[in-house]
């Protein structure tokens, strides 16, 4: 993010953002020109992502045709104005997106605005001060909260950033690269906490919150029942099925309890949703997107969530311990370089923390990972995923009988059992 661009929540009198007036200050910031030096000739808005991406918001790619006027003091020999084509990504809060009132309850947009406006620039400045140029996310030009809620950010596509294909999962090398960036993010978040005090209250909870149990348990209950039924039909050992049965109706509650902040432990600002669709790669770097459910707590969340959801079939289990070790090495290096005062957990302590939070692997295997593997064979419908109606039951049946899910769970279920992740889930 460009630290020269100060982002402040903007109040505007217009009732929609799809117009030239709304983008005046965006273009001014991007081109580093006063508004009188250009004219926005055209605003074109299109969907920026597939239907299955960005569940809690709508994503738009906005293309502007901008005429840059000549300046008298620096007029060119031809005396002609210059025509530029600029593109931006607009992330919009909308009742059409999945989540509805949950987006407000989770404080998704205020959180993300705070991360983009305050935290990422500060984290990047910490690294810049020790001689490293580190970028964690796209440059953000404008955020608005009234009368509509949108975030305007740079379009990464023209600069060579791309999303990896999700079904195959990431290679070991790609996973290592992501974990290196994540370690730098976590290390900076620790030093930021040291220098600025506790994170705002919005960051006390992430994807799992004890305050949302009543709302989300009813979504997870039928999902878990269908998951158990699928495991039974796949003839998994009775000891595994019996170990999971006590968790019926308590999946979300258990996960929320696991990730309740323990101030006595090592904590970081978790990205909260690090998976393959929220990572953009180019030939030399990667950026993290979507900070809507960031939270302060155990780093085990980001580590488990990323590796299980995003690593390729063999890497997520056979290289799991290696990836944790790789992250730890870079976390130690990062915290030392940033002169952190907080005690750095040992590798053994980190593995113990992973063990304590391991039930998250089961939760994510039946939701995020299952959905990712189902694409594009099954058109995802978040409402059907937790529905008790016959259409919901049939949707989940297709989800858990998908060939890629079956192949994945054949490797992941023994891994969870051997690691003790399922036994912890009963406590």
mmCIF file of C-alpha atoms in Angstrom, residues 98-379:
data_model
loop_
_atom_site.group_PDB
_atom_site.id
_atom_site.type_symbol
_atom_site.label_atom_id
_atom_site.label_comp_id
_atom_site.label_asym_id
_atom_site.label_seq_id
_atom_site.Cartn_x
_atom_site.Cartn_y
_atom_site.Cartn_z
ATOM 1 C CA UNK A 98 -24.470 -13.891 1.456
ATOM 2 C CA UNK A 99 -24.586 -13.044 5.147
ATOM 3 C CA UNK A 100 -27.171 -10.296 5.421
ATOM 4 C CA UNK A 101 -27.328 -9.135 9.029
ATOM 5 C CA UNK A 102 -24.363 -11.380 9.893
ATOM 6 C CA UNK A 103 -22.051 -9.046 7.990
ATOM 7 C CA UNK A 104 -23.073 -6.261 10.358
ATOM 8 C CA UNK A 105 -22.870 -8.467 13.435
ATOM 9 C CA UNK A 106 -19.364 -9.570 12.490
ATOM 10 C CA UNK A 107 -18.372 -5.937 11.830
ATOM 11 C CA UNK A 108 -16.896 -7.142 8.547
ATOM 12 C CA UNK A 109 -16.623 -3.847 6.683
ATOM 13 C CA UNK A 110 -15.524 -1.633 9.592
ATOM 14 C CA UNK A 111 -12.822 -4.209 10.327
ATOM 15 C CA UNK A 112 -11.539 -4.321 6.781
ATOM 16 C CA UNK A 113 -11.565 -0.543 6.477
ATOM 17 C CA UNK A 114 -9.508 -0.286 9.671
ATOM 18 C CA UNK A 115 -7.018 -2.865 8.428
ATOM 19 C CA UNK A 116 -6.551 -1.158 5.055
ATOM 20 C CA UNK A 117 -6.533 2.384 6.387
ATOM 21 C CA UNK A 118 -4.428 1.957 9.513
ATOM 22 C CA UNK A 119 -2.867 -1.427 10.094
ATOM 23 C CA UNK A 120 -1.406 -2.475 6.757
ATOM 24 C CA UNK A 121 0.372 0.869 6.236
ATOM 25 C CA UNK A 122 1.731 0.630 9.793
ATOM 26 C CA UNK A 123 2.877 -2.979 9.332
ATOM 27 C CA UNK A 124 4.578 -2.097 6.057
ATOM 28 C CA UNK A 125 6.246 0.912 7.705
ATOM 29 C CA UNK A 126 7.672 -1.340 10.429
ATOM 30 C CA UNK A 127 9.365 -3.440 7.764
ATOM 31 C CA UNK A 128 10.463 -0.378 5.808
ATOM 32 C CA UNK A 129 12.170 0.973 8.932
ATOM 33 C CA UNK A 130 14.413 -2.104 9.073
ATOM 34 C CA UNK A 131 15.239 -1.917 5.379
ATOM 35 C CA UNK A 132 12.692 -4.318 3.879
ATOM 36 C CA UNK A 133 10.028 -3.398 1.367
ATOM 37 C CA UNK A 134 7.056 -5.580 2.229
ATOM 38 C CA UNK A 135 3.557 -5.229 0.816
ATOM 39 C CA UNK A 136 0.681 -7.109 2.412
ATOM 40 C CA UNK A 137 -2.324 -6.042 0.364
ATOM 41 C CA UNK A 138 -3.534 -3.932 -2.550
ATOM 42 C CA UNK A 139 -3.332 -0.164 -2.421
ATOM 43 C CA UNK A 140 -6.617 1.322 -1.219
ATOM 44 C CA UNK A 141 -7.748 4.709 -2.501
ATOM 45 C CA UNK A 142 -11.044 5.353 -0.768
ATOM 46 C CA UNK A 143 -13.465 3.918 1.769
ATOM 47 C CA UNK A 144 -16.997 5.123 2.339
ATOM 48 C CA UNK A 145 -19.497 4.147 4.997
ATOM 49 C CA UNK A 146 -22.475 6.356 4.174
ATOM 50 C CA UNK A 147 -24.860 6.417 2.360
ATOM 51 C CA UNK A 148 -23.332 3.208 0.936
ATOM 52 C CA UNK A 149 -20.422 1.083 2.076
ATOM 53 C CA UNK A 150 -17.638 0.478 -0.428
ATOM 54 C CA UNK A 151 -13.867 0.077 -0.551
ATOM 55 C CA UNK A 152 -12.046 1.243 -3.680
ATOM 56 C CA UNK A 153 -8.712 -0.475 -4.245
ATOM 57 C CA UNK A 154 -6.188 -1.004 -6.979
ATOM 58 C CA UNK A 155 -6.893 -3.576 -9.649
ATOM 59 C CA UNK A 156 -4.036 -6.065 -9.340
ATOM 60 C CA UNK A 157 -4.659 -7.778 -12.670
ATOM 61 C CA UNK A 158 -2.866 -5.189 -14.872
ATOM 62 C CA UNK A 159 0.249 -5.516 -12.689
ATOM 63 C CA UNK A 160 0.531 -9.253 -13.254
ATOM 64 C CA UNK A 161 -1.113 -10.642 -10.118
ATOM 65 C CA UNK A 162 -3.242 -13.737 -10.543
ATOM 66 C CA UNK A 163 -5.188 -16.187 -8.424
ATOM 67 C CA UNK A 164 -4.046 -19.813 -8.573
ATOM 68 C CA UNK A 165 -6.435 -22.535 -9.701
ATOM 69 C CA UNK A 166 -8.161 -23.687 -6.528
ATOM 70 C CA UNK A 167 -9.093 -27.343 -7.127
ATOM 71 C CA UNK A 168 -5.521 -28.605 -7.413
ATOM 72 C CA UNK A 169 -4.318 -26.743 -4.326
ATOM 73 C CA UNK A 170 -0.963 -25.058 -3.849
ATOM 74 C CA UNK A 171 2.405 -26.720 -4.264
ATOM 75 C CA UNK A 172 4.812 -27.030 -1.348
ATOM 76 C CA UNK A 173 6.850 -24.129 -2.714
ATOM 77 C CA UNK A 174 3.791 -21.876 -3.024
ATOM 78 C CA UNK A 175 2.678 -22.815 0.501
ATOM 79 C CA UNK A 176 6.116 -21.952 1.858
ATOM 80 C CA UNK A 177 6.000 -18.574 0.110
ATOM 81 C CA UNK A 178 2.581 -17.783 1.585
ATOM 82 C CA UNK A 179 3.705 -18.814 5.065
ATOM 83 C CA UNK A 180 6.771 -16.585 4.800
ATOM 84 C CA UNK A 181 4.523 -13.609 4.038
ATOM 85 C CA UNK A 182 2.117 -14.655 6.797
ATOM 86 C CA UNK A 183 5.003 -14.866 9.290
ATOM 87 C CA UNK A 184 6.014 -11.296 8.395
ATOM 88 C CA UNK A 185 2.410 -10.158 8.787
ATOM 89 C CA UNK A 186 2.096 -11.832 12.188
ATOM 90 C CA UNK A 187 5.462 -10.519 13.391
ATOM 91 C CA UNK A 188 4.528 -6.960 12.413
ATOM 92 C CA UNK A 189 1.163 -7.348 14.149
ATOM 93 C CA UNK A 190 2.927 -8.280 17.403
ATOM 94 C CA UNK A 191 5.201 -5.226 17.257
ATOM 95 C CA UNK A 192 2.244 -3.005 16.337
ATOM 96 C CA UNK A 193 0.471 -4.280 19.461
ATOM 97 C CA UNK A 194 3.538 -3.545 21.549
ATOM 98 C CA UNK A 195 3.724 0.021 20.271
ATOM 99 C CA UNK A 196 0.023 0.902 20.106
ATOM 100 C CA UNK A 197 -1.673 -1.199 22.735
ATOM 101 C CA UNK A 198 -4.627 -3.566 22.283
ATOM 102 C CA UNK A 199 -6.394 -3.891 18.951
ATOM 103 C CA UNK A 200 -9.894 -2.355 18.754
ATOM 104 C CA UNK A 201 -12.791 -4.357 20.184
ATOM 105 C CA UNK A 202 -13.944 -5.315 16.679
ATOM 106 C CA UNK A 203 -10.897 -7.567 16.449
ATOM 107 C CA UNK A 204 -11.726 -9.676 19.498
ATOM 108 C CA UNK A 205 -13.639 -12.170 17.371
ATOM 109 C CA UNK A 206 -13.151 -13.672 13.946
ATOM 110 C CA UNK A 207 -14.974 -16.352 12.011
ATOM 111 C CA UNK A 208 -15.903 -18.076 15.260
ATOM 112 C CA UNK A 209 -17.372 -15.974 18.056
ATOM 113 C CA UNK A 210 -19.214 -17.009 21.199
ATOM 114 C CA UNK A 211 -21.526 -14.058 20.606
ATOM 115 C CA UNK A 212 -22.724 -15.592 17.327
ATOM 116 C CA UNK A 213 -23.359 -19.160 18.488
ATOM 117 C CA UNK A 214 -27.149 -18.790 18.378
ATOM 118 C CA UNK A 215 -27.029 -17.570 14.795
ATOM 119 C CA UNK A 216 -24.407 -19.919 13.352
ATOM 120 C CA UNK A 217 -24.954 -23.204 15.205
ATOM 121 C CA UNK A 218 -28.170 -23.754 13.293
ATOM 122 C CA UNK A 219 -26.181 -23.394 10.051
ATOM 123 C CA UNK A 220 -23.475 -25.870 11.079
ATOM 124 C CA UNK A 221 -25.795 -28.498 12.620
ATOM 125 C CA UNK A 222 -27.270 -29.928 9.378
ATOM 126 C CA UNK A 223 -23.885 -29.561 7.673
ATOM 127 C CA UNK A 224 -22.237 -31.710 10.343
ATOM 128 C CA UNK A 225 -25.044 -34.275 10.291
ATOM 129 C CA UNK A 226 -24.622 -34.715 6.525
ATOM 130 C CA UNK A 227 -20.847 -34.929 7.005
ATOM 131 C CA UNK A 228 -21.246 -37.721 9.572
ATOM 132 C CA UNK A 229 -23.668 -39.553 7.314
ATOM 133 C CA UNK A 230 -21.194 -39.355 4.436
ATOM 134 C CA UNK A 231 -18.397 -40.727 6.620
ATOM 135 C CA UNK A 232 -20.656 -43.629 7.604
ATOM 136 C CA UNK A 233 -21.509 -44.397 3.989
ATOM 137 C CA UNK A 234 -17.803 -44.307 3.155
ATOM 138 C CA UNK A 235 -17.358 -46.953 5.903
ATOM 139 C CA UNK A 236 -14.942 -45.062 8.112
ATOM 140 C CA UNK A 237 -13.978 -46.871 11.347
ATOM 141 C CA UNK A 238 -16.614 -46.804 14.062
ATOM 142 C CA UNK A 239 -14.163 -45.250 16.523
ATOM 143 C CA UNK A 240 -13.907 -42.150 14.316
ATOM 144 C CA UNK A 241 -17.665 -41.847 13.856
ATOM 145 C CA UNK A 242 -18.268 -42.346 17.576
ATOM 146 C CA UNK A 243 -15.615 -39.765 18.437
ATOM 147 C CA UNK A 244 -17.426 -37.170 16.335
ATOM 148 C CA UNK A 245 -21.025 -37.909 17.333
ATOM 149 C CA UNK A 246 -20.858 -35.984 20.653
ATOM 150 C CA UNK A 247 -20.157 -32.839 18.629
ATOM 151 C CA UNK A 248 -23.606 -32.851 17.012
ATOM 152 C CA UNK A 249 -25.209 -29.461 17.468
ATOM 153 C CA UNK A 250 -22.055 -28.055 19.072
ATOM 154 C CA UNK A 251 -19.605 -27.604 16.190
ATOM 155 C CA UNK A 252 -19.671 -23.821 16.050
ATOM 156 C CA UNK A 253 -19.716 -23.550 19.844
ATOM 157 C CA UNK A 254 -16.631 -25.758 20.131
ATOM 158 C CA UNK A 255 -14.703 -23.818 17.491
ATOM 159 C CA UNK A 256 -15.667 -20.506 19.116
ATOM 160 C CA UNK A 257 -14.441 -21.721 22.489
ATOM 161 C CA UNK A 258 -11.170 -22.949 20.977
ATOM 162 C CA UNK A 259 -10.379 -19.567 19.504
ATOM 163 C CA UNK A 260 -11.440 -17.384 22.391
ATOM 164 C CA UNK A 261 -8.577 -15.014 23.167
ATOM 165 C CA UNK A 262 -6.178 -16.194 25.855
ATOM 166 C CA UNK A 263 -4.099 -13.114 26.794
ATOM 167 C CA UNK A 264 -1.525 -15.326 28.526
ATOM 168 C CA UNK A 265 -0.598 -17.031 25.243
ATOM 169 C CA UNK A 266 1.256 -15.796 22.167
ATOM 170 C CA UNK A 267 -1.217 -13.909 19.953
ATOM 171 C CA UNK A 268 -1.127 -12.181 16.594
ATOM 172 C CA UNK A 269 -3.515 -10.379 14.293
ATOM 173 C CA UNK A 270 -4.875 -13.245 12.226
ATOM 174 C CA UNK A 271 -5.834 -12.493 8.647
ATOM 175 C CA UNK A 272 -8.803 -14.742 9.376
ATOM 176 C CA UNK A 273 -9.534 -16.033 5.876
ATOM 177 C CA UNK A 274 -6.245 -17.008 4.255
ATOM 178 C CA UNK A 275 -7.093 -19.424 1.489
ATOM 179 C CA UNK A 276 -6.245 -19.750 -2.162
ATOM 180 C CA UNK A 277 -8.967 -17.390 -3.434
ATOM 181 C CA UNK A 278 -7.734 -14.607 -1.134
ATOM 182 C CA UNK A 279 -4.134 -14.754 -2.340
ATOM 183 C CA UNK A 280 -2.853 -13.083 -5.500
ATOM 184 C CA UNK A 281 0.511 -14.176 -6.910
ATOM 185 C CA UNK A 282 2.844 -12.591 -9.422
ATOM 186 C CA UNK A 283 6.301 -13.760 -10.514
ATOM 187 C CA UNK A 284 8.028 -12.242 -7.493
ATOM 188 C CA UNK A 285 5.539 -11.702 -4.688
ATOM 189 C CA UNK A 286 2.072 -12.350 -3.321
ATOM 190 C CA UNK A 287 -0.579 -10.191 -1.677
ATOM 191 C CA UNK A 288 -3.330 -11.103 0.760
ATOM 192 C CA UNK A 289 -6.903 -9.965 0.143
ATOM 193 C CA UNK A 290 -10.105 -9.830 2.181
ATOM 194 C CA UNK A 291 -9.463 -8.800 5.780
ATOM 195 C CA UNK A 292 -13.140 -8.806 6.785
ATOM 196 C CA UNK A 293 -12.847 -11.392 9.549
ATOM 197 C CA UNK A 294 -9.401 -10.561 10.913
ATOM 198 C CA UNK A 295 -9.035 -11.092 14.636
ATOM 199 C CA UNK A 296 -6.452 -11.021 17.423
ATOM 200 C CA UNK A 297 -5.670 -14.452 18.803
ATOM 201 C CA UNK A 298 -3.696 -17.648 18.368
ATOM 202 C CA UNK A 299 -1.727 -17.866 15.084
ATOM 203 C CA UNK A 300 -2.894 -21.483 14.878
ATOM 204 C CA UNK A 301 -6.065 -20.284 13.185
ATOM 205 C CA UNK A 302 -4.318 -18.810 10.133
ATOM 206 C CA UNK A 303 -1.921 -21.750 9.938
ATOM 207 C CA UNK A 304 -4.500 -24.528 10.143
ATOM 208 C CA UNK A 305 -7.035 -22.721 7.981
ATOM 209 C CA UNK A 306 -4.512 -21.945 5.253
ATOM 210 C CA UNK A 307 -2.770 -25.311 5.062
ATOM 211 C CA UNK A 308 -5.939 -27.406 5.154
ATOM 212 C CA UNK A 309 -7.920 -25.252 2.730
ATOM 213 C CA UNK A 310 -5.187 -24.380 0.264
ATOM 214 C CA UNK A 311 -2.392 -26.967 0.107
ATOM 215 C CA UNK A 312 -2.526 -29.694 -2.517
ATOM 216 C CA UNK A 313 -3.725 -33.180 -1.540
ATOM 217 C CA UNK A 314 -0.363 -34.656 -0.511
ATOM 218 C CA UNK A 315 1.184 -31.450 0.799
ATOM 219 C CA UNK A 316 -1.535 -30.706 3.371
ATOM 220 C CA UNK A 317 -0.894 -33.951 5.253
ATOM 221 C CA UNK A 318 2.566 -35.250 4.352
ATOM 222 C CA UNK A 319 4.265 -31.836 4.611
ATOM 223 C CA UNK A 320 2.104 -30.423 7.407
ATOM 224 C CA UNK A 321 4.784 -30.469 10.113
ATOM 225 C CA UNK A 322 7.375 -29.146 7.678
ATOM 226 C CA UNK A 323 5.152 -26.195 6.806
ATOM 227 C CA UNK A 324 4.614 -25.354 10.484
ATOM 228 C CA UNK A 325 8.391 -25.515 11.010
ATOM 229 C CA UNK A 326 8.931 -23.300 7.968
ATOM 230 C CA UNK A 327 6.488 -20.702 9.283
ATOM 231 C CA UNK A 328 8.092 -20.763 12.728
ATOM 232 C CA UNK A 329 11.573 -20.187 11.330
ATOM 233 C CA UNK A 330 10.378 -17.097 9.476
ATOM 234 C CA UNK A 331 8.320 -15.876 12.436
ATOM 235 C CA UNK A 332 11.416 -15.985 14.643
ATOM 236 C CA UNK A 333 13.473 -14.248 11.973
ATOM 237 C CA UNK A 334 10.820 -11.574 11.493
ATOM 238 C CA UNK A 335 10.299 -10.813 15.158
ATOM 239 C CA UNK A 336 14.035 -10.581 15.739
ATOM 240 C CA UNK A 337 14.475 -8.264 12.784
ATOM 241 C CA UNK A 338 11.643 -6.026 13.986
ATOM 242 C CA UNK A 339 13.128 -6.012 17.503
ATOM 243 C CA UNK A 340 9.986 -7.439 19.081
ATOM 244 C CA UNK A 341 9.903 -7.461 22.872
ATOM 245 C CA UNK A 342 7.265 -10.197 23.099
ATOM 246 C CA UNK A 343 8.569 -13.655 23.931
ATOM 247 C CA UNK A 344 8.749 -15.778 20.792
ATOM 248 C CA UNK A 345 7.152 -19.224 21.152
ATOM 249 C CA UNK A 346 9.457 -22.186 20.682
ATOM 250 C CA UNK A 347 8.774 -24.612 17.866
ATOM 251 C CA UNK A 348 7.569 -27.129 20.435
ATOM 252 C CA UNK A 349 5.194 -24.547 21.924
ATOM 253 C CA UNK A 350 3.824 -23.709 18.485
ATOM 254 C CA UNK A 351 3.167 -27.370 17.708
ATOM 255 C CA UNK A 352 1.426 -27.722 21.086
ATOM 256 C CA UNK A 353 -0.772 -24.740 20.246
ATOM 257 C CA UNK A 354 -1.591 -26.286 16.859
ATOM 258 C CA UNK A 355 -2.538 -29.500 18.659
ATOM 259 C CA UNK A 356 -4.820 -27.636 21.033
ATOM 260 C CA UNK A 357 -6.665 -25.957 18.172
ATOM 261 C CA UNK A 358 -6.623 -28.914 15.778
ATOM 262 C CA UNK A 359 -10.386 -29.511 15.738
ATOM 263 C CA UNK A 360 -10.559 -26.593 13.300
ATOM 264 C CA UNK A 361 -9.280 -29.036 10.659
ATOM 265 C CA UNK A 362 -12.466 -31.075 10.978
ATOM 266 C CA UNK A 363 -14.646 -27.966 10.784
ATOM 267 C CA UNK A 364 -12.940 -26.584 7.700
ATOM 268 C CA UNK A 365 -12.861 -29.987 5.964
ATOM 269 C CA UNK A 366 -16.644 -30.137 5.964
ATOM 270 C CA UNK A 367 -17.215 -26.560 4.866
ATOM 271 C CA UNK A 368 -14.543 -24.428 3.167
ATOM 272 C CA UNK A 369 -12.449 -27.260 1.789
ATOM 273 C CA UNK A 370 -15.462 -29.302 0.695
ATOM 274 C CA UNK A 371 -16.908 -26.304 -1.149
ATOM 275 C CA UNK A 372 -13.625 -25.529 -2.871
ATOM 276 C CA UNK A 373 -13.248 -29.110 -4.084
ATOM 277 C CA UNK A 374 -16.838 -29.170 -5.364
ATOM 278 C CA UNK A 375 -16.215 -26.358 -7.824
ATOM 279 C CA UNK A 376 -17.035 -26.237 -10.696
ATOM 280 C CA UNK A 377 -19.066 -29.466 -10.642
ATOM 281 C CA UNK A 378 -21.515 -28.048 -8.114
ATOM 282 C CA UNK A 379 -22.799 -24.489 -8.247
#
